[in-house]
XYZ file of N, CA, C and O in Angstrom:
304
model
N -7.391 -11.464 -20.383
C -6.265 -12.255 -20.010
C -6.560 -13.611 -20.544
O -5.736 -14.367 -21.118
N -7.752 -14.155 -20.389
C -8.189 -15.418 -20.980
C -7.813 -15.521 -22.316
O -7.438 -16.574 -22.776
N -8.106 -14.539 -23.108
C -8.000 -14.679 -24.566
C -6.328 -14.815 -24.924
O -6.140 -15.432 -25.731
N -5.568 -14.040 -24.156
C -4.229 -14.143 -24.501
C -3.705 -15.600 -24.146
O -2.974 -16.169 -24.980
N -4.048 -16.083 -23.077
C -3.750 -17.425 -22.691
C -4.247 -18.569 -23.791
O -3.686 -19.384 -24.222
N -5.520 -18.336 -24.168
C -5.956 -19.271 -25.175
C -5.406 -19.014 -26.564
O -5.009 -20.013 -27.145
N -4.877 -17.915 -26.854
C -4.150 -17.435 -28.255
C -2.932 -18.328 -28.145
O -2.389 -18.990 -29.081
N -2.168 -18.141 -27.099
C -0.972 -18.627 -27.012
C -0.850 -20.162 -26.875
O -0.091 -20.924 -27.710
N -1.861 -20.686 -26.252
C -1.978 -22.177 -26.237
C -2.446 -22.733 -27.479
O -1.779 -23.910 -27.965
N -3.238 -22.106 -28.239
C -3.320 -22.588 -29.686
C -2.290 -22.390 -30.504
O -2.011 -23.473 -31.411
N -1.403 -21.418 -30.544
C -0.344 -21.503 -31.361
C 0.698 -22.375 -30.951
O 1.270 -23.156 -31.843
N 0.913 -22.649 -29.532
C 1.925 -23.651 -29.202
C 1.500 -25.013 -29.502
O 2.271 -25.908 -29.808
N 0.286 -25.268 -29.423
C -0.280 -26.715 -29.618
C -0.068 -27.032 -31.215
O 0.121 -28.170 -31.631
N -0.239 -25.859 -32.051
C -0.155 -26.173 -33.546
C 1.133 -26.338 -34.078
O 1.335 -26.746 -35.163
N 2.273 -25.829 -33.287
C 3.500 -25.857 -33.788
C 4.497 -26.561 -32.757
O 4.956 -25.587 -31.712
N 4.859 -27.701 -32.964
C 5.786 -28.203 -31.683
C 6.906 -27.681 -31.860
O 7.679 -27.543 -30.618
N 7.626 -27.334 -32.968
C 8.938 -26.626 -32.727
C 9.061 -25.332 -31.986
O 9.761 -25.051 -31.219
N 7.867 -24.506 -32.035
C 7.750 -23.233 -31.327
C 7.408 -23.486 -29.913
O 8.025 -22.895 -28.938
N 6.588 -24.592 -29.638
C 6.307 -24.914 -28.200
C 7.685 -25.499 -27.639
O 7.828 -25.131 -26.330
N 8.418 -26.101 -28.190
C 9.778 -26.474 -27.668
C 10.678 -25.315 -27.323
O 11.154 -25.266 -26.127
N 10.661 -24.439 -28.199
C 11.608 -23.275 -28.083
C 11.056 -22.478 -26.825
O 11.880 -21.834 -26.243
N 9.801 -22.198 -26.732
C 9.146 -21.554 -25.707
C 9.580 -22.342 -24.337
O 9.742 -21.496 -23.344
N 9.470 -23.354 -24.400
C 9.708 -24.257 -23.110
C 11.231 -24.150 -22.686
O 11.394 -23.811 -21.382
N 11.957 -24.093 -23.721
C 13.409 -23.950 -23.311
C 13.861 -22.612 -22.867
O 14.415 -22.401 -21.880
N 13.077 -21.690 -23.492
C 13.289 -20.237 -23.236
C 13.017 -20.044 -21.919
O 13.586 -19.268 -20.972
N 11.616 -20.511 -21.403
C 11.091 -20.453 -20.136
C 12.053 -20.978 -19.141
O 12.299 -20.364 -17.989
N 12.615 -22.237 -19.322
C 13.470 -22.763 -18.483
C 14.756 -22.090 -18.168
O 15.305 -22.171 -17.292
N 15.405 -21.466 -19.319
C 16.519 -20.634 -19.175
C 16.320 -19.172 -18.647
O 17.107 -18.957 -17.500
N 15.222 -18.640 -18.931
C 15.031 -17.271 -18.445
C 14.264 -17.246 -17.242
O 14.470 -16.291 -16.522
N 13.374 -17.989 -16.903
C 12.569 -18.212 -15.702
C 13.178 -17.939 -14.411
O 12.962 -17.040 -13.649
N 14.027 -18.874 -14.140
C 14.822 -18.754 -12.937
C 15.537 -17.485 -12.572
O 15.271 -16.866 -11.452
N 16.325 -16.920 -13.273
C 16.869 -15.731 -13.083
C 16.048 -14.513 -13.039
O 16.097 -13.538 -12.344
N 14.915 -14.586 -13.802
C 13.843 -13.580 -13.711
C 13.042 -13.459 -12.476
O 12.910 -12.567 -11.709
N 12.804 -14.657 -11.888
C 12.121 -14.736 -10.695
C 13.112 -14.420 -9.554
O 12.638 -13.814 -8.718
N 14.463 -14.815 -9.550
C 15.431 -14.374 -8.615
C 15.499 -12.829 -8.601
O 15.466 -12.229 -7.443
N 15.581 -12.205 -9.683
C 15.623 -10.892 -9.775
C 14.298 -10.159 -9.209
O 14.324 -9.096 -8.486
N 13.145 -10.753 -9.506
C 12.101 -10.094 -9.024
C 12.021 -10.233 -7.607
O 11.262 -9.311 -6.844
N 12.293 -11.374 -7.061
C 12.438 -11.609 -5.473
C 13.303 -10.439 -4.896
O 12.948 -9.933 -3.824
N 14.533 -10.158 -5.549
C 15.407 -9.198 -4.951
C 14.880 -7.830 -4.948
O 14.959 -7.133 -3.965
N 14.202 -7.521 -5.995
C 13.515 -6.237 -6.074
C 12.402 -6.064 -5.191
O 12.244 -5.133 -4.327
N 11.752 -7.097 -4.866
C 10.631 -7.056 -3.918
C 11.056 -6.924 -2.591
O 10.586 -6.126 -1.635
N 12.110 -7.656 -2.266
C 12.788 -7.676 -0.992
C 13.349 -6.248 -0.662
O 13.069 -5.905 0.468
N 13.967 -5.713 -1.583
C 14.626 -4.475 -1.481
C 13.517 -3.350 -1.053
O 13.723 -2.309 -0.307
N 12.411 -3.627 -1.692
C 11.242 -2.397 -1.545
C 10.502 -2.751 -0.271
O 10.403 -1.714 0.343
N 10.244 -4.005 0.122
C 9.437 -4.155 1.276
C 10.300 -4.381 2.585
O 9.661 -4.186 3.680
N 11.416 -4.885 2.563
C 12.218 -4.931 3.711
C 12.330 -3.766 4.741
O 11.940 -3.987 6.088
N 12.608 -2.649 4.246
C 12.596 -1.513 5.249
C 11.261 -1.215 5.767
O 11.113 -0.793 6.766
N 10.260 -1.407 4.987
C 8.852 -1.099 5.427
C 8.562 -2.095 6.516
O 7.981 -1.639 7.404
N 8.768 -3.428 6.340
C 8.485 -4.226 7.363
C 9.235 -4.115 8.512
O 8.734 -4.349 9.766
N 10.503 -3.795 8.443
C 11.385 -3.651 9.678
C 10.924 -2.382 10.339
O 10.808 -2.452 11.704
N 10.410 -1.139 9.679
C 10.099 -0.157 10.408
C 8.655 -0.480 11.163
O 8.442 0.018 12.275
N 7.698 -1.190 10.471
C 6.570 -1.722 10.942
C 6.781 -2.444 12.380
O 6.159 -2.295 13.462
N 7.713 -3.501 12.292
C 8.008 -4.324 13.387
C 8.552 -3.478 14.583
O 8.219 -3.782 15.704
N 9.482 -2.577 14.342
C 9.925 -1.681 15.218
C 8.898 -0.887 16.044
O 8.843 -0.732 17.217
N 7.879 -0.326 15.129
C 6.680 0.318 15.820
C 5.941 -0.291 16.608
O 5.495 -0.028 17.754
N 5.610 -1.552 16.255
C 4.933 -2.460 17.131
C 5.851 -2.829 18.295
O 5.120 -2.958 19.554
N 6.907 -3.060 18.222
C 7.684 -3.501 19.377
C 7.664 -2.383 20.418
O 7.654 -2.567 21.715
N 8.024 -1.181 19.949
C 7.873 -0.073 20.782
C 6.467 0.262 21.352
O 6.388 0.653 22.521
N 5.455 0.069 20.585
C 4.170 0.183 21.081
C 3.812 -0.956 22.359
O 3.131 -0.619 23.330
N 4.246 -2.138 22.215
C 3.919 -3.048 23.216
C 5.007 -3.279 24.332
O 4.842 -3.942 25.312
N 5.997 -2.440 24.052
C 6.999 -2.436 25.352
C 6.453 -1.941 26.560
O 5.758 -0.796 26.408
N 7.022 -2.307 27.780
C 6.630 -1.609 29.029
C 7.095 -0.320 28.921
O 7.930 -0.022 28.453
N 6.171 0.590 29.444
C 6.480 1.956 29.528
C 7.564 2.339 30.445
O 8.371 3.266 30.408
N 7.545 1.698 31.764
C 8.411 1.783 32.862
C 9.419 0.776 32.803
O 9.426 -0.494 33.035
N 10.805 1.036 32.315
C 11.607 -0.066 32.091
C 12.237 -0.715 33.397
O 12.581 -1.844 33.371
N 11.818 -0.096 34.641
C 12.221 -0.662 35.901
C 11.186 -1.428 36.259
O 11.482 -2.421 37.301
N 9.978 -1.694 35.899
C 8.919 -2.263 36.417
C 9.204 -3.930 36.012
O 9.546 -4.207 34.924
N 8.660 -4.822 37.011
C 8.862 -6.059 36.741
C 7.531 -6.732 36.097
O 6.496 -6.361 36.646
N 7.518 -7.285 35.203
C 6.484 -8.142 34.505
C 6.890 -9.655 34.335
O 7.721 -9.866 33.847
N 5.928 -10.416 34.890
C 6.198 -11.854 34.750
C 5.784 -12.518 33.386
O 5.233 -11.618 32.561
N 5.768 -13.612 33.247
C 5.673 -14.311 31.880
C 4.081 -14.176 31.474
O 3.685 -14.396 30.373
N 3.113 -13.888 32.403
C 1.765 -13.727 32.170
C 1.284 -12.378 32.011
O 0.168 -12.118 31.721
N 2.194 -11.439 31.835
C 1.794 -9.949 31.659
C 1.446 -9.411 32.961
O 0.942 -8.201 32.896
N 1.449 -9.850 34.099
C 1.007 -9.434 35.429
C 2.328 -8.716 35.976
O 3.388 -9.382 36.216
N 2.029 -7.561 36.451
C 2.879 -6.948 37.367
C 3.227 -7.376 38.672
O 2.226 -8.008 39.200
N 4.536 -7.618 38.959
C 4.568 -8.260 40.410
C 5.551 -7.916 41.145
O 6.498 -7.192 41.212
């Protein structure tokens, strides 16, 4: 990976026109690409996180719905 970064930086440093074009392309393509990546990531992880949160809530919920529990977790 370091080699790729070094090679790209050498090419861009030696050619100002290319570096300007790459900068403009990154500014134009970058935000929509990041937005789409975030949408894909959310679509993948959201159901898994929701399922996990429901499982945790079900696990920590009182077993007897009629029992009274105060703010400190003590039955009263």
